[in-house]
C-alpha positions as a LaTeX table, in Angstrom:
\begin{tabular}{lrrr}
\hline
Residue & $x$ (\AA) & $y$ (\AA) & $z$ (\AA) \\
\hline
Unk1 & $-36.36$ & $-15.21$ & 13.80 \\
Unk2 & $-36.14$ & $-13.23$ & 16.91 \\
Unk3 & $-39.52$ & $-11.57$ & 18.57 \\
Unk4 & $-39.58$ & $-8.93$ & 20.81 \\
Unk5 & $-42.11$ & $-8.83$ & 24.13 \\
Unk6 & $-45.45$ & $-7.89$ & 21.86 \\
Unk7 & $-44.76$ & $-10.97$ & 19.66 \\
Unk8 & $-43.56$ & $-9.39$ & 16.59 \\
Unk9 & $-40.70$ & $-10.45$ & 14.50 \\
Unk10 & $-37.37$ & $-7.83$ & 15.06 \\
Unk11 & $-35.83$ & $-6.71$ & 11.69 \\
Unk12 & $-31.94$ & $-7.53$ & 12.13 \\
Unk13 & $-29.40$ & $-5.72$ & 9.97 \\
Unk14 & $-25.93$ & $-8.43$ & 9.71 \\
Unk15 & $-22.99$ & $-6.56$ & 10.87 \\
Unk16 & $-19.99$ & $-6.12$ & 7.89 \\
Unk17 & $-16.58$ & $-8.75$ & 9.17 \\
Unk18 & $-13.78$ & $-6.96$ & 9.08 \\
Unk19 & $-10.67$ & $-8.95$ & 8.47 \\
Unk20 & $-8.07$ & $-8.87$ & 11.34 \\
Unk21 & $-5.56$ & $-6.03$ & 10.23 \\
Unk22 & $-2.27$ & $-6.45$ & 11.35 \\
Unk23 & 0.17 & $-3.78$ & 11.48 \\
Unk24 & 3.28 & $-3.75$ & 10.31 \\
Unk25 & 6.81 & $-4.36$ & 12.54 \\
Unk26 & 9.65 & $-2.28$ & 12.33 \\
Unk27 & 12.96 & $-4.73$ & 13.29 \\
Unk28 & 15.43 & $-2.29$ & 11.46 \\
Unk29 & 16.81 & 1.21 & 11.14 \\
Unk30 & 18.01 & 0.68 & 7.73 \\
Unk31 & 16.51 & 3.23 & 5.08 \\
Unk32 & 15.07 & 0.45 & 2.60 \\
Unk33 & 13.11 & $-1.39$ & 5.62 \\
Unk34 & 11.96 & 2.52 & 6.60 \\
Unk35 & 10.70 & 2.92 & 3.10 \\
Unk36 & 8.61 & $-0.40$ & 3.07 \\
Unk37 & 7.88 & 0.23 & 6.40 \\
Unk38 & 6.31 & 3.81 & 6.28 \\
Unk39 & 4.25 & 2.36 & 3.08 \\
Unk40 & 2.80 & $-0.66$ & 4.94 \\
Unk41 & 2.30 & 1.54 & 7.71 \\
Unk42 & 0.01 & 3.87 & 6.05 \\
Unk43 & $-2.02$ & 1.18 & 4.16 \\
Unk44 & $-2.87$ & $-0.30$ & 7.88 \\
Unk45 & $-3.68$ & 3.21 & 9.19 \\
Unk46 & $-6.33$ & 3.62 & 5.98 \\
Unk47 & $-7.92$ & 0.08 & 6.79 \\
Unk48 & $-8.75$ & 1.50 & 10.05 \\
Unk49 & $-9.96$ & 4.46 & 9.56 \\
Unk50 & $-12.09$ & 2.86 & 6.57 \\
Unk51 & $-13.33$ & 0.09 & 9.49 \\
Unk52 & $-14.01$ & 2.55 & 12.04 \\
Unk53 & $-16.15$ & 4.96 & 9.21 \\
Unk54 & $-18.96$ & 1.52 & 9.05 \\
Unk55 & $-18.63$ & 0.51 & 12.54 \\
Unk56 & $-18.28$ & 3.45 & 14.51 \\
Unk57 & $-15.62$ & 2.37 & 16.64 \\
Unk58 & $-12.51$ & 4.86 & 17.50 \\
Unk59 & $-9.94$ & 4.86 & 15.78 \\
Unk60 & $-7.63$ & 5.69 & 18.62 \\
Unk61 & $-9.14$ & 2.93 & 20.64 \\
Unk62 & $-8.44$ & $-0.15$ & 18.01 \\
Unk63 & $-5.08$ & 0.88 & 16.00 \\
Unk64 & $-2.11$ & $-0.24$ & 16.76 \\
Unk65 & 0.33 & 2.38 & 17.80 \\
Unk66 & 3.85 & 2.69 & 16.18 \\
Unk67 & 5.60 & 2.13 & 19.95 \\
Unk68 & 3.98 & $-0.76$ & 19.72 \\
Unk69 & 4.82 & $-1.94$ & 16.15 \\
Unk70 & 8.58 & $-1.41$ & 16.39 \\
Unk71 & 10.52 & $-4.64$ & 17.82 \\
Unk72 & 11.62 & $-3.86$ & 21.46 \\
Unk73 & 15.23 & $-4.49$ & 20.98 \\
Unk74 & 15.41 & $-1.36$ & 17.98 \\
Unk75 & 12.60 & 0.73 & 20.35 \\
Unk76 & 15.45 & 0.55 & 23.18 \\
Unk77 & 18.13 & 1.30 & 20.97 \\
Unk78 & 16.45 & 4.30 & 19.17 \\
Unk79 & 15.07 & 5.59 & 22.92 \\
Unk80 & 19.35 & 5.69 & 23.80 \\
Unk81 & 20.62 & 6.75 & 20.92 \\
Unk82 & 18.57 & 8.19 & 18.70 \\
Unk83 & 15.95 & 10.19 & 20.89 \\
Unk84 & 18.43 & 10.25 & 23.68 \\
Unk85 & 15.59 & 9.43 & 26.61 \\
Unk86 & 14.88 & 6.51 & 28.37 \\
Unk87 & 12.34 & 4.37 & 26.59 \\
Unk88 & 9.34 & 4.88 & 28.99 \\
Unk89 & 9.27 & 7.81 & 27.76 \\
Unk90 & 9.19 & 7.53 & 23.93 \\
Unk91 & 5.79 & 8.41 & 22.00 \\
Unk92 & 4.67 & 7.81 & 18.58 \\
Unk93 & 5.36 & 11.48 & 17.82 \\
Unk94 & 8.91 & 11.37 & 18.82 \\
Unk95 & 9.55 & 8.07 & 16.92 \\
Unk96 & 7.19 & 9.27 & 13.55 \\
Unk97 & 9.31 & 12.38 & 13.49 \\
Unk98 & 12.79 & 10.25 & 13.99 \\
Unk99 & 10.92 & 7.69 & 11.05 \\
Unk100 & 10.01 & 10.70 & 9.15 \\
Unk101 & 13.92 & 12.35 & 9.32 \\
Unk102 & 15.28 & 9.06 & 8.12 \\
Unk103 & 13.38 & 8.17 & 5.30 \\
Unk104 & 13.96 & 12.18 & 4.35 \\
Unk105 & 17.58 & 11.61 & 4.42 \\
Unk106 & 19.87 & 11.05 & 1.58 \\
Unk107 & 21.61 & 7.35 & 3.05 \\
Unk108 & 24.74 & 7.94 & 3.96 \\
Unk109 & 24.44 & 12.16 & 2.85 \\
Unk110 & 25.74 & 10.56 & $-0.49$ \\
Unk111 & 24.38 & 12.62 & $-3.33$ \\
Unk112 & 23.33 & 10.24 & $-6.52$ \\
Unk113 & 23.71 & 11.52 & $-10.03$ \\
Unk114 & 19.93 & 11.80 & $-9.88$ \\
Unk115 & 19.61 & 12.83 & $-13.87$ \\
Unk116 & 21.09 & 9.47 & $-14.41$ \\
Unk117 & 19.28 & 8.29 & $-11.72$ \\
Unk118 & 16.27 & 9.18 & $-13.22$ \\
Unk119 & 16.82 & 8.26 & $-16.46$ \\
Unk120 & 17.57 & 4.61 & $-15.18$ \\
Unk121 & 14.16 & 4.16 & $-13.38$ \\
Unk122 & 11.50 & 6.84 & $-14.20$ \\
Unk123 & 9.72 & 6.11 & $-17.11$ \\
Unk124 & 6.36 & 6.78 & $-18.57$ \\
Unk125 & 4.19 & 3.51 & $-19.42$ \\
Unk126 & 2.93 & 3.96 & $-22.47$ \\
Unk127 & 1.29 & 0.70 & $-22.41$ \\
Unk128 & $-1.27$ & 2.12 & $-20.19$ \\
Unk129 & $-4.23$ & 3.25 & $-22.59$ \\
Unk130 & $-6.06$ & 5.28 & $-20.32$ \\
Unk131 & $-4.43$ & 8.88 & $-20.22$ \\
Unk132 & $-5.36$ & 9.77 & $-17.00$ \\
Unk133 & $-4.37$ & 7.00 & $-15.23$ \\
Unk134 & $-0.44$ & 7.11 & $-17.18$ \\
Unk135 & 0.10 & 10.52 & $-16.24$ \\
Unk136 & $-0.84$ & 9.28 & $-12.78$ \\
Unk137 & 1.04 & 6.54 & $-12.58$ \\
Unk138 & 4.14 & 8.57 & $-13.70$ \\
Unk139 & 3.80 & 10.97 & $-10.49$ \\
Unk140 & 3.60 & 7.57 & $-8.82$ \\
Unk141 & 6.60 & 6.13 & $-9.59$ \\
Unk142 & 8.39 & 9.37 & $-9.62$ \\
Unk143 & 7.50 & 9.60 & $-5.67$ \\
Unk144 & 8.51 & 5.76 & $-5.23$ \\
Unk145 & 12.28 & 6.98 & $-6.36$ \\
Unk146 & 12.25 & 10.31 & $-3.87$ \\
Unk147 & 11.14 & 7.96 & $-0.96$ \\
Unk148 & 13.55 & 4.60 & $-1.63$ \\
Unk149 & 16.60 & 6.94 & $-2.50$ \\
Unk150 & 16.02 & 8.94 & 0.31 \\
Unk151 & 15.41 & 12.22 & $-1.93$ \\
Unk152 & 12.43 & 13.71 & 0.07 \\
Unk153 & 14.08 & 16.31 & 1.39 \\
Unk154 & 15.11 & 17.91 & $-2.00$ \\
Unk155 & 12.37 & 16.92 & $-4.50$ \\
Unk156 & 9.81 & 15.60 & $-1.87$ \\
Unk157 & 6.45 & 17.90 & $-2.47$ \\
Unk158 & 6.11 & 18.70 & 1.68 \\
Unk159 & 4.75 & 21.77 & 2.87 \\
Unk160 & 4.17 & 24.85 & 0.94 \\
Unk161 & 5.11 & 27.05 & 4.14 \\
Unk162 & 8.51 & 24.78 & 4.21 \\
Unk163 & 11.65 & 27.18 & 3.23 \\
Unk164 & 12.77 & 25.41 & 0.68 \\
Unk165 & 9.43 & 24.43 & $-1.40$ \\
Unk166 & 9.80 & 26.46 & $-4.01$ \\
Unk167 & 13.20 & 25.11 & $-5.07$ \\
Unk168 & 12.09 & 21.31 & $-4.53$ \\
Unk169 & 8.96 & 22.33 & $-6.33$ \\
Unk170 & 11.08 & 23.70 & $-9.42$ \\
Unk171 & 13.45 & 20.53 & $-9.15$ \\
Unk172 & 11.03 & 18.31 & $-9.18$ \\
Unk173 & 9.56 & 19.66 & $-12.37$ \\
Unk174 & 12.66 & 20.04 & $-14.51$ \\
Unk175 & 13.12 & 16.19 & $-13.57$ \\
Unk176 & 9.40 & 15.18 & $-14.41$ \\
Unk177 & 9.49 & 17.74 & $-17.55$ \\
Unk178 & 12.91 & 15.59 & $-18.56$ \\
Unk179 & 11.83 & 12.39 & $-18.48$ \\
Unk180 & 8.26 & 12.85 & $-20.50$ \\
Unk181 & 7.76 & 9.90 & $-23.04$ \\
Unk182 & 6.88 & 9.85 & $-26.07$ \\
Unk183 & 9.50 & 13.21 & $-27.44$ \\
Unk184 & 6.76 & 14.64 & $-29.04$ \\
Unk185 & 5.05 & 15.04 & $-25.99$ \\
Unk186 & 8.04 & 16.34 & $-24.09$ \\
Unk187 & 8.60 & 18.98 & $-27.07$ \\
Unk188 & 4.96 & 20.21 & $-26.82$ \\
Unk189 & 5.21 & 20.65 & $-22.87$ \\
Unk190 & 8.57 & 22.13 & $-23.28$ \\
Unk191 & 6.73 & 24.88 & $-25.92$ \\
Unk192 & 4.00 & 24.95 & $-23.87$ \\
Unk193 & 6.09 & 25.96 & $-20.57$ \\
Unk194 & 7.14 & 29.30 & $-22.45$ \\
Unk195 & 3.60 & 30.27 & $-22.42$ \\
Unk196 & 2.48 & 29.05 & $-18.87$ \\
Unk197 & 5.94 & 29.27 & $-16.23$ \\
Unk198 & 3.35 & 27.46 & $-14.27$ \\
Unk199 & 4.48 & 23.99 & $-15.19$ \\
Unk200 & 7.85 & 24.93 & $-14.68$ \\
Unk201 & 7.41 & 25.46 & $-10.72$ \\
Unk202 & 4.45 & 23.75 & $-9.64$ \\
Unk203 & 3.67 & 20.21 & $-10.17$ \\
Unk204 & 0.07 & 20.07 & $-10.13$ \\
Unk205 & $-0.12$ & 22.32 & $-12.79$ \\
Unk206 & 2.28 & 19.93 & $-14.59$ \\
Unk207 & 0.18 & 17.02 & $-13.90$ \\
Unk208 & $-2.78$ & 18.84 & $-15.56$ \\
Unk209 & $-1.36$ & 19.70 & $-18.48$ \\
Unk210 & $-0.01$ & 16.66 & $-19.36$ \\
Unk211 & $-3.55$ & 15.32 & $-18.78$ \\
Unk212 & $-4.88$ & 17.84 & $-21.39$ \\
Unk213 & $-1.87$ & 17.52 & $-23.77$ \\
Unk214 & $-1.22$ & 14.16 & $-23.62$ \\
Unk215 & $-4.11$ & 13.17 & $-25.56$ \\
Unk216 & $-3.01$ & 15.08 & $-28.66$ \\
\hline
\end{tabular}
C-alpha cells in the first residue's frame, strides 16, 4: 500500500481500461461501403464520447478524425474530383457533407419500385414477445432499407425545417402503415387513422400508437 509523508496509508481508486477503439477506414466510394461505413462510424464516435464521459479526457483530443480514416488514395481522389480542392485543404466537414450526399442519394438516380421493395424486406417480427421492443425494431429495419437503398432523401426523417419534410414524413407513414403485421393490427391502425390524421403524417405519433394498439 502506498503512504503519504505523515505515514498514513493513501486510498487509491483503480482507473476503468478502456479497450483500444479503432475507427473505421473508408477505401471506397461505392454506396454499400458508405452505408456500412457511416454505421461503423457512428458506433466508434459513441465509444468515445462514452470513454471520455468516465475519464474526462476530450473528445476532440483522442478521436480519430474522418480525414484521417479515409484511405489516402480515395481522400486524393475525392479532394480532385469530388470537392474540387487540393487535398491540404479538405476537412471533415467538407468530406461528412460529400459522405452525407452520397449515402442520401438514390445509386445511380434509379428509382426502385419501393412498394415492392418494401414488401420484399420490411417486415414486422412477430416472434419478438415484448411489444415495445417489435414496434421498435420495425422503425429499425425500416431505416436500415432508406439508408442501404439510398432512400434518405425521400423517406429519410431529417430536419423538420427541411422543405420537403412533410412529404417524406407522409411517405414514410403510408409505407410503415402498409406493411403492419399481423392484418388485424393494420385494420385497427387504418380505423384508427380516420380519427387521429396524426399517424398519417408524423411518425412518432405512429410509433406510439402502435405501442398502445398493438397489445390489443
Amino acid at each position: 500500500m502506498a503512504t503519504d509523508a505523515d505515514g498514513d496509508v493513501e486510498m487509491t481508486v483503480p482507473q476503468p481500461v478502456f479497450e483500444v477503439v479503432q475507427p473505421p477506414s473508408l477505401g471506397a466510394w461505392d454506396q454499400a461501403s458508405l452505408v456500412s461505413w457511416v454505421r461503423q462510424r457512428r458506433q466508434y464516435e459513441a465509444k468515445i464520447r462514452n470513454r471520455c464521459a468516465v475519464t474526462g479526457e476530450q473528445y476532440e483530443h483522442i478521436v480519430t478524425s474522418i480525414r484521417n480514416s479515409i484511405e489516402p488514395r480515395i481522400l486524393d481522389h475525392l479532394a480532385r474530383f469530388v470537392l474540387k480542392k487540393p487535398s491540404s485543404a479538405v476537412n471533415d466537414e467538407d468530406l461528412g457533407l460529400a459522405i452525407t450526399r452520397r449515402c442520401s442519394s438514390l445509386q445511380n438516380s434509379h428509382i426502385p419500385d419501393m412498394d415492392q421493395l418494401f414488401q420484399d424486406q420490411l417486415r414486422m417480427d412477430l416472434s419478438i414477445e415484448d411489444t415495445e421492443a417489435h414496434i421498435l425494431n420495425y422503425f429499425v429495419l425500416f431505416d436500415k432499407i432508406v439508408e442501404d437503398h439510398g432512400l434518405a432523401g425521400i423517406l429519410g426523417s431529417g430536419r423538420e425545417d427541411e422543405a420537403n419534410y412533410a412529404e417524406r414524413m407522409k411517405l414514410r407513414c403510408k409505407i410503415l402503415m402498409k406493411n403492419i403485421a399481423p392484418e388485424m393490427l393494420k385494420l385497427e391502425m387504418e380505423r384508427l387513422a380516420i380519427a387521429k390524421p396524426a399517424i398519417k403524417k408524423d411518425d412518432i405519433a405512429l410509433y406510439e400508437a402502435l405501442v398502445e394498439r398493438a397489445p390489443l
